[in-house]
Short mmCIF file of C-alpha atoms and ligand atoms in Angstrom, two decimals:
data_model
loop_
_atom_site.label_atom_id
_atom_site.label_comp_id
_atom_site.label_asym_id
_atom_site.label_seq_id
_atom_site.Cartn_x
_atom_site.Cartn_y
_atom_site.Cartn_z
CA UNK C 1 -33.28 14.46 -76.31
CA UNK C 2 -34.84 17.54 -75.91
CA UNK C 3 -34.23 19.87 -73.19
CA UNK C 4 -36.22 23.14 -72.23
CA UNK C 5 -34.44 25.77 -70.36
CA UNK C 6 -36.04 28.84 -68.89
CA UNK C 7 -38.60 29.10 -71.56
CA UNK C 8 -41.19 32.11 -71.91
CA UNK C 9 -44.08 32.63 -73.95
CA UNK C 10 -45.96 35.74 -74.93
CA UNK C 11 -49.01 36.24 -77.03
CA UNK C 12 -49.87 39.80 -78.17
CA UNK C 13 -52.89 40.79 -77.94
CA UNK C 14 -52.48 44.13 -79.44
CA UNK C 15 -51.40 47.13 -78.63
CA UNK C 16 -49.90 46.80 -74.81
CA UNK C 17 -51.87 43.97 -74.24
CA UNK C 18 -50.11 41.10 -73.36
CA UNK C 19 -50.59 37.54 -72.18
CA UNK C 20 -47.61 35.31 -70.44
CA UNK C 21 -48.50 32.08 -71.42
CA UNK C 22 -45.40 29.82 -70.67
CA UNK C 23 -43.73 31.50 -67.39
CA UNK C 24 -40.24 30.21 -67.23
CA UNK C 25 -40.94 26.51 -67.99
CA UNK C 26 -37.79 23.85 -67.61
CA UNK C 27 -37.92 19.96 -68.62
CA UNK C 28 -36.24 17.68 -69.58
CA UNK C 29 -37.37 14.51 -71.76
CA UNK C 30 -35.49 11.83 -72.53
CA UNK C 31 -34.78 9.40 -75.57
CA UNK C 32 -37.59 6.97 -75.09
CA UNK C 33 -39.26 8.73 -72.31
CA UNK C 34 -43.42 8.32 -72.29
CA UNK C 35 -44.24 11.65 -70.59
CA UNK C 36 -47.67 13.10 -69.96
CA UNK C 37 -48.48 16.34 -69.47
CA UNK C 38 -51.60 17.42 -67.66
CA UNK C 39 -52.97 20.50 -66.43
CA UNK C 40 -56.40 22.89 -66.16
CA UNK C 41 -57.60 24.74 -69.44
CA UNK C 42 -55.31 27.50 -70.45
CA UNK C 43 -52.13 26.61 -68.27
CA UNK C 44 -50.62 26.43 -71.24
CA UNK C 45 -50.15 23.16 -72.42
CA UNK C 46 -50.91 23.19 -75.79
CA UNK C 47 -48.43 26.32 -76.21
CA UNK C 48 -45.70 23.98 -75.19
CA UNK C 49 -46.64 21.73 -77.22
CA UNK C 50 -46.36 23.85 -80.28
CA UNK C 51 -42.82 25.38 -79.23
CA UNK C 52 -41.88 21.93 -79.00
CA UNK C 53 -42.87 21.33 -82.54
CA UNK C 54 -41.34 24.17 -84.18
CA UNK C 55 -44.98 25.55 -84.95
CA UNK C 56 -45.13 28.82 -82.75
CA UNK C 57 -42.02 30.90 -81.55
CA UNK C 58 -41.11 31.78 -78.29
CA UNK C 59 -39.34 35.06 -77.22
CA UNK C 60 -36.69 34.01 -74.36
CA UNK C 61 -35.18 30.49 -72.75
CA UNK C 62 -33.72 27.57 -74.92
CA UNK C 63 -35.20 24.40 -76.32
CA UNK C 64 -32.98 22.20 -77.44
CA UNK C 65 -33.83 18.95 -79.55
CA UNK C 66 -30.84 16.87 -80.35
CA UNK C 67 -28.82 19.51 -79.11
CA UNK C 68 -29.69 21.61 -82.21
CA UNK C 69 -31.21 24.74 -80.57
CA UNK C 70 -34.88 25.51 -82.39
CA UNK C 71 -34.79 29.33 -81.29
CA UNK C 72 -31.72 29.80 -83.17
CA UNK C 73 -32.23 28.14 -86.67
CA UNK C 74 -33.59 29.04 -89.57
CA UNK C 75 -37.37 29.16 -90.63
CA UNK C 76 -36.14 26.31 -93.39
CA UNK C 77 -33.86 24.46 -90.70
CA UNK C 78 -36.98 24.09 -88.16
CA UNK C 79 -39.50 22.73 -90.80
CA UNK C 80 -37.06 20.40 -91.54
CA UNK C 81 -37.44 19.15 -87.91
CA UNK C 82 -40.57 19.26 -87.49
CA UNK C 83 -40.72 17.34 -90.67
CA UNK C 84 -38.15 14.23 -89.89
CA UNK C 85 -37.64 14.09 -85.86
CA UNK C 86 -41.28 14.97 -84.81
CA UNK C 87 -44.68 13.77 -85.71
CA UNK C 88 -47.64 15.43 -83.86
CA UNK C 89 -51.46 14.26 -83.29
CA UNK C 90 -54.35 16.38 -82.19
CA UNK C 91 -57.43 15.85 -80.55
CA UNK C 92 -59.44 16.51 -83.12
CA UNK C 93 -57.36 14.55 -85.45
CA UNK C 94 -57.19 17.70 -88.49
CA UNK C 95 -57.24 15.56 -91.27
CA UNK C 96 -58.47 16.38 -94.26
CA UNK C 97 -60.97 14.74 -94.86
CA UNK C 98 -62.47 14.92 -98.27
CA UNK C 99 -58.85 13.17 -99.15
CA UNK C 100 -58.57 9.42 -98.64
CA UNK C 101 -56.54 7.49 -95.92
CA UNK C 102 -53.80 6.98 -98.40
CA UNK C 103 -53.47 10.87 -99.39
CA UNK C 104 -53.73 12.13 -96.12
CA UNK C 105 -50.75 10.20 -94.99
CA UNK C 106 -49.02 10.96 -98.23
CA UNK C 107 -48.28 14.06 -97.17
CA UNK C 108 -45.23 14.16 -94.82
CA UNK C 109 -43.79 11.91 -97.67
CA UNK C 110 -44.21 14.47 -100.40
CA UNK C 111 -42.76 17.81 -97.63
CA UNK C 112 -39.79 15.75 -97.05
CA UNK C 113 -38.03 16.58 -99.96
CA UNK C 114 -37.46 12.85 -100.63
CA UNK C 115 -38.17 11.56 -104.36
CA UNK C 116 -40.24 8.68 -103.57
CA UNK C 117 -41.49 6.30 -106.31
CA UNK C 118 -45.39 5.50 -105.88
CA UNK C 119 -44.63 2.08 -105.00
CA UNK C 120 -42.29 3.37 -102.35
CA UNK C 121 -45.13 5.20 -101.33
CA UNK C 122 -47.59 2.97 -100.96
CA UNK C 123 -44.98 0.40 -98.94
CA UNK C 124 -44.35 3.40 -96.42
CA UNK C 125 -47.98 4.25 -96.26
CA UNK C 126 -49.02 0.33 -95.87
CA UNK C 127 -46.27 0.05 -93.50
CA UNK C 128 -47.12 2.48 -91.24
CA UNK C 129 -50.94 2.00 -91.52
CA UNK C 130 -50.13 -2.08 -90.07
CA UNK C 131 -48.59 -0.12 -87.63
CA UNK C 132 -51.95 1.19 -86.09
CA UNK C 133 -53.75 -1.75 -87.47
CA UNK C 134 -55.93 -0.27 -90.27
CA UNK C 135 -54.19 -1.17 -93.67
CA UNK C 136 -57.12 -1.98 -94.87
CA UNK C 137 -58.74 1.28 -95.13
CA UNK C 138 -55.99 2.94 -97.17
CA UNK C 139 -58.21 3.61 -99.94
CA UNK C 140 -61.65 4.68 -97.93
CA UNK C 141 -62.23 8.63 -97.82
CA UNK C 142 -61.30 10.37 -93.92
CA UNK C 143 -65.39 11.42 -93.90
CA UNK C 144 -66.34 7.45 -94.11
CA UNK C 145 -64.23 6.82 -90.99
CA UNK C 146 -65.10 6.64 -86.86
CA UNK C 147 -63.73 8.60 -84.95
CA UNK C 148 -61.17 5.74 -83.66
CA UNK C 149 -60.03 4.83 -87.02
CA UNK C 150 -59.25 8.37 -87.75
CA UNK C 151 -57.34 8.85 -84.90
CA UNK C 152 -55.68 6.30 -86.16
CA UNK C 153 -54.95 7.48 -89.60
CA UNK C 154 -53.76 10.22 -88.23
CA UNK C 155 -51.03 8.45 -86.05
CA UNK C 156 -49.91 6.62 -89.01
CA UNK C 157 -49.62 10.34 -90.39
CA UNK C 158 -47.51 11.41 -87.46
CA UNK C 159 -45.03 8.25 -87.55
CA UNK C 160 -45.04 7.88 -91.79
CA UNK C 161 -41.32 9.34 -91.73
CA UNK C 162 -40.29 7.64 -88.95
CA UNK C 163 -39.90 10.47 -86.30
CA UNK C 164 -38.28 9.51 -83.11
CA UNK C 165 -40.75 11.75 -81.15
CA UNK C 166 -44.47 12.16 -80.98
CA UNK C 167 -46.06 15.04 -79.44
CA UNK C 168 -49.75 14.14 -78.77
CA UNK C 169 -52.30 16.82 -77.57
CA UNK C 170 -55.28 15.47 -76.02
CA UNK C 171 -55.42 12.75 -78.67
CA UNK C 172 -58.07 10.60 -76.42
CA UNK C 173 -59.83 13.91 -75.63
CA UNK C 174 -62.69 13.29 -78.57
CA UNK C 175 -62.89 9.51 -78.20
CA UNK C 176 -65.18 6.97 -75.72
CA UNK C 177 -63.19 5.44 -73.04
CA UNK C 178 -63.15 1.90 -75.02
CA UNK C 179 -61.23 3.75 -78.33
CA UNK C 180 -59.25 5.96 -75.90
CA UNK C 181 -57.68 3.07 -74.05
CA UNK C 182 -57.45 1.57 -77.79
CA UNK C 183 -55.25 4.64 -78.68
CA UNK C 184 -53.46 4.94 -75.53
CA UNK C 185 -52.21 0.88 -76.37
CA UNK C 186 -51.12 2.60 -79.50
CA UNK C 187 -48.96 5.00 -77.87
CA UNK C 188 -47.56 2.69 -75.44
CA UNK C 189 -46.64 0.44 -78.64
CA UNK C 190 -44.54 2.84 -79.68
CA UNK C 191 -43.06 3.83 -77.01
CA UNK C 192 -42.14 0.00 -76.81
CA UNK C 193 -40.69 0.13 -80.31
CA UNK C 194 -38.21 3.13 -79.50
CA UNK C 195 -40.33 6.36 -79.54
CA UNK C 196 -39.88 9.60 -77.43
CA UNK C 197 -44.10 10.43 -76.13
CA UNK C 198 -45.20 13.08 -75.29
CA UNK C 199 -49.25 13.04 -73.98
CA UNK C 200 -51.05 15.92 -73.25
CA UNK C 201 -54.14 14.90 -71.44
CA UNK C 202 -57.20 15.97 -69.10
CA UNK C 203 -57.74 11.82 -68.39
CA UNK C 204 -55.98 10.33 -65.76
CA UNK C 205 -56.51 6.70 -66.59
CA UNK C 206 -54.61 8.11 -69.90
CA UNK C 207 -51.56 9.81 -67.82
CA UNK C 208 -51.20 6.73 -65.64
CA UNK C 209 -50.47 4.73 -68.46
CA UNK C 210 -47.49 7.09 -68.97
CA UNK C 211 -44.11 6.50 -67.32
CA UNK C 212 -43.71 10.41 -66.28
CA UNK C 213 -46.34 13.06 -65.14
CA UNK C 214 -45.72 16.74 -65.08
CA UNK C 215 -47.93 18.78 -64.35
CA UNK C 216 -48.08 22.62 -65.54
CA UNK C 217 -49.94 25.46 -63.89
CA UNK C 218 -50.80 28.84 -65.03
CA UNK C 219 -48.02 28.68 -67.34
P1 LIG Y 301 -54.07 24.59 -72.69
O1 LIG Y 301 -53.65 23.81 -73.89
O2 LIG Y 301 -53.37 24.17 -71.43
O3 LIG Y 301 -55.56 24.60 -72.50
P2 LIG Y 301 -53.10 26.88 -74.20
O4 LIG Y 301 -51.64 26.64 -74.31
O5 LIG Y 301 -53.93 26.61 -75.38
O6 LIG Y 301 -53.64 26.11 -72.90
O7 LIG Y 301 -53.34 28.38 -73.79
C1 LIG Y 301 -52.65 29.00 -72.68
C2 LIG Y 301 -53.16 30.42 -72.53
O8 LIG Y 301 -52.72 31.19 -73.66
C3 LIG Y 301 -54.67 30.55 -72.49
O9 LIG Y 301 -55.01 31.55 -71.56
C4 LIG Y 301 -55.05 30.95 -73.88
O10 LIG Y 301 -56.21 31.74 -73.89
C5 LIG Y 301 -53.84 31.75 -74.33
N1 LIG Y 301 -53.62 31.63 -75.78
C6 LIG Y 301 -53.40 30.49 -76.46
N2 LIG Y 301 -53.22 30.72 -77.78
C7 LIG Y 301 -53.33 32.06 -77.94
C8 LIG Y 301 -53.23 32.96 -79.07
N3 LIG Y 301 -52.96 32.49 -80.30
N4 LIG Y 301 -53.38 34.27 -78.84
C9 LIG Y 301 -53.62 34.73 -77.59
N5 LIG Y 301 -53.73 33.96 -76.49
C10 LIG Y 301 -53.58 32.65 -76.65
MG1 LIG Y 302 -54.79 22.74 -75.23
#
């Protein structure tokens, strides 16, 4: 499903001044594969992360998702992926959070380009909030919420257009070990219903519940 080939990453720093933050990376995940990725502070993992999700650009190697190459597309063409295959969660969950529950998960709905009806809406959003077990709260403002639930909320963000992969970066990594392991359940549930997951984490108890481990190094 997607495939990384000889991938390298460099940030500019200014003038000569260069960092190589991804040093010829290769990996392969698989439909339906529950992969963590772990690794000390600054090897790079979050960088992957966001090559993988058509946020950042990298300047030589391949990734391919689908088989549709994301260094060779359009600007248009790779928010369209990251828009309908992938659905990402961070650690510290960047919702917004003056907006309620329902809003905040609105919003993948309204970049899709679909023309959903509000009661469409709503079904999708309800839907996917049962998912994570919080339906409830679709009405409550994101600054009312614990930290758990909003982790939540934004899962139910990340799956709302039914994406067949998640990229997760340290999404336990602000939590308590009870809500973590409540998260990580999460995870595994979808992985059980289909998804591709992919975990960055510091936690081991987190990457054991993974099927995969890779571990990445100084880029
Ligand atoms: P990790 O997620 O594993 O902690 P990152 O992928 O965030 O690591 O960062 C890898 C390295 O790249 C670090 O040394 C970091 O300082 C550097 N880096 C990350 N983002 C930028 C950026 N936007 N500009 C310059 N350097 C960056
Ligand atoms: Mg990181």
């Amino acid at each position: 499903m997607i495939k990384i080939k000889n991938v390298y990453k460099t940030y500019n720093l200014g003038m000569k001044n260069q960092f190589l933050a991804l040093n010829n990376i290769s990996l392969d995940i698989k439909d339906n594969d529950m992969l963590a990725i772990i690794g000390a502070s600054g090897s790079g993992k979050s960088t992957l992360i966001h090559l993988i999700a058509c946020i950042d650009y990298f300047e030589k190697g391949d990734i391919f998702i689908d088989d549709i190459n994301i260094g060779k597309i359009s600007e248009k063409q790779r928010s369209e992926i990251r828009n309908k295959k992938i659905g990402i969660v961070f650690q510290d969950f960047a919702l917004i959070e003056d907006a309620s529950v329902y809003d905040n998960i609105e919003l993948p709905l309204l970049l899709s380009g679909k023309h959903y009806s509000s009661k469409t809406k709503r079904k999708l959003i309800t839907e996917a909030l049962q998912n994570v077990g919080i339906e409830e709260l679709i009405d409550k403002p994101v600054s009312q919420l614990s930290g758990g639930q909003k982790q939540r909320v934004a899962i139910a963000r990340a799956i709302v257009n039914e994406p067949s992969v998640i990229l997760a970066d340290e999404p336990t990594g602000a939590l308590d070990s009870k809500t973590s392991s409540e998260i990580i359940n999460l995870f595994s549930m979808l992985h059980n219903q289909g998804k591709t997951i992919v975990l960055i984490t510091h936690d081991m108890y987190v990457a054991n519940c993974c099927e995969r481990i890779v571990e990445i190094k100084d880029g």
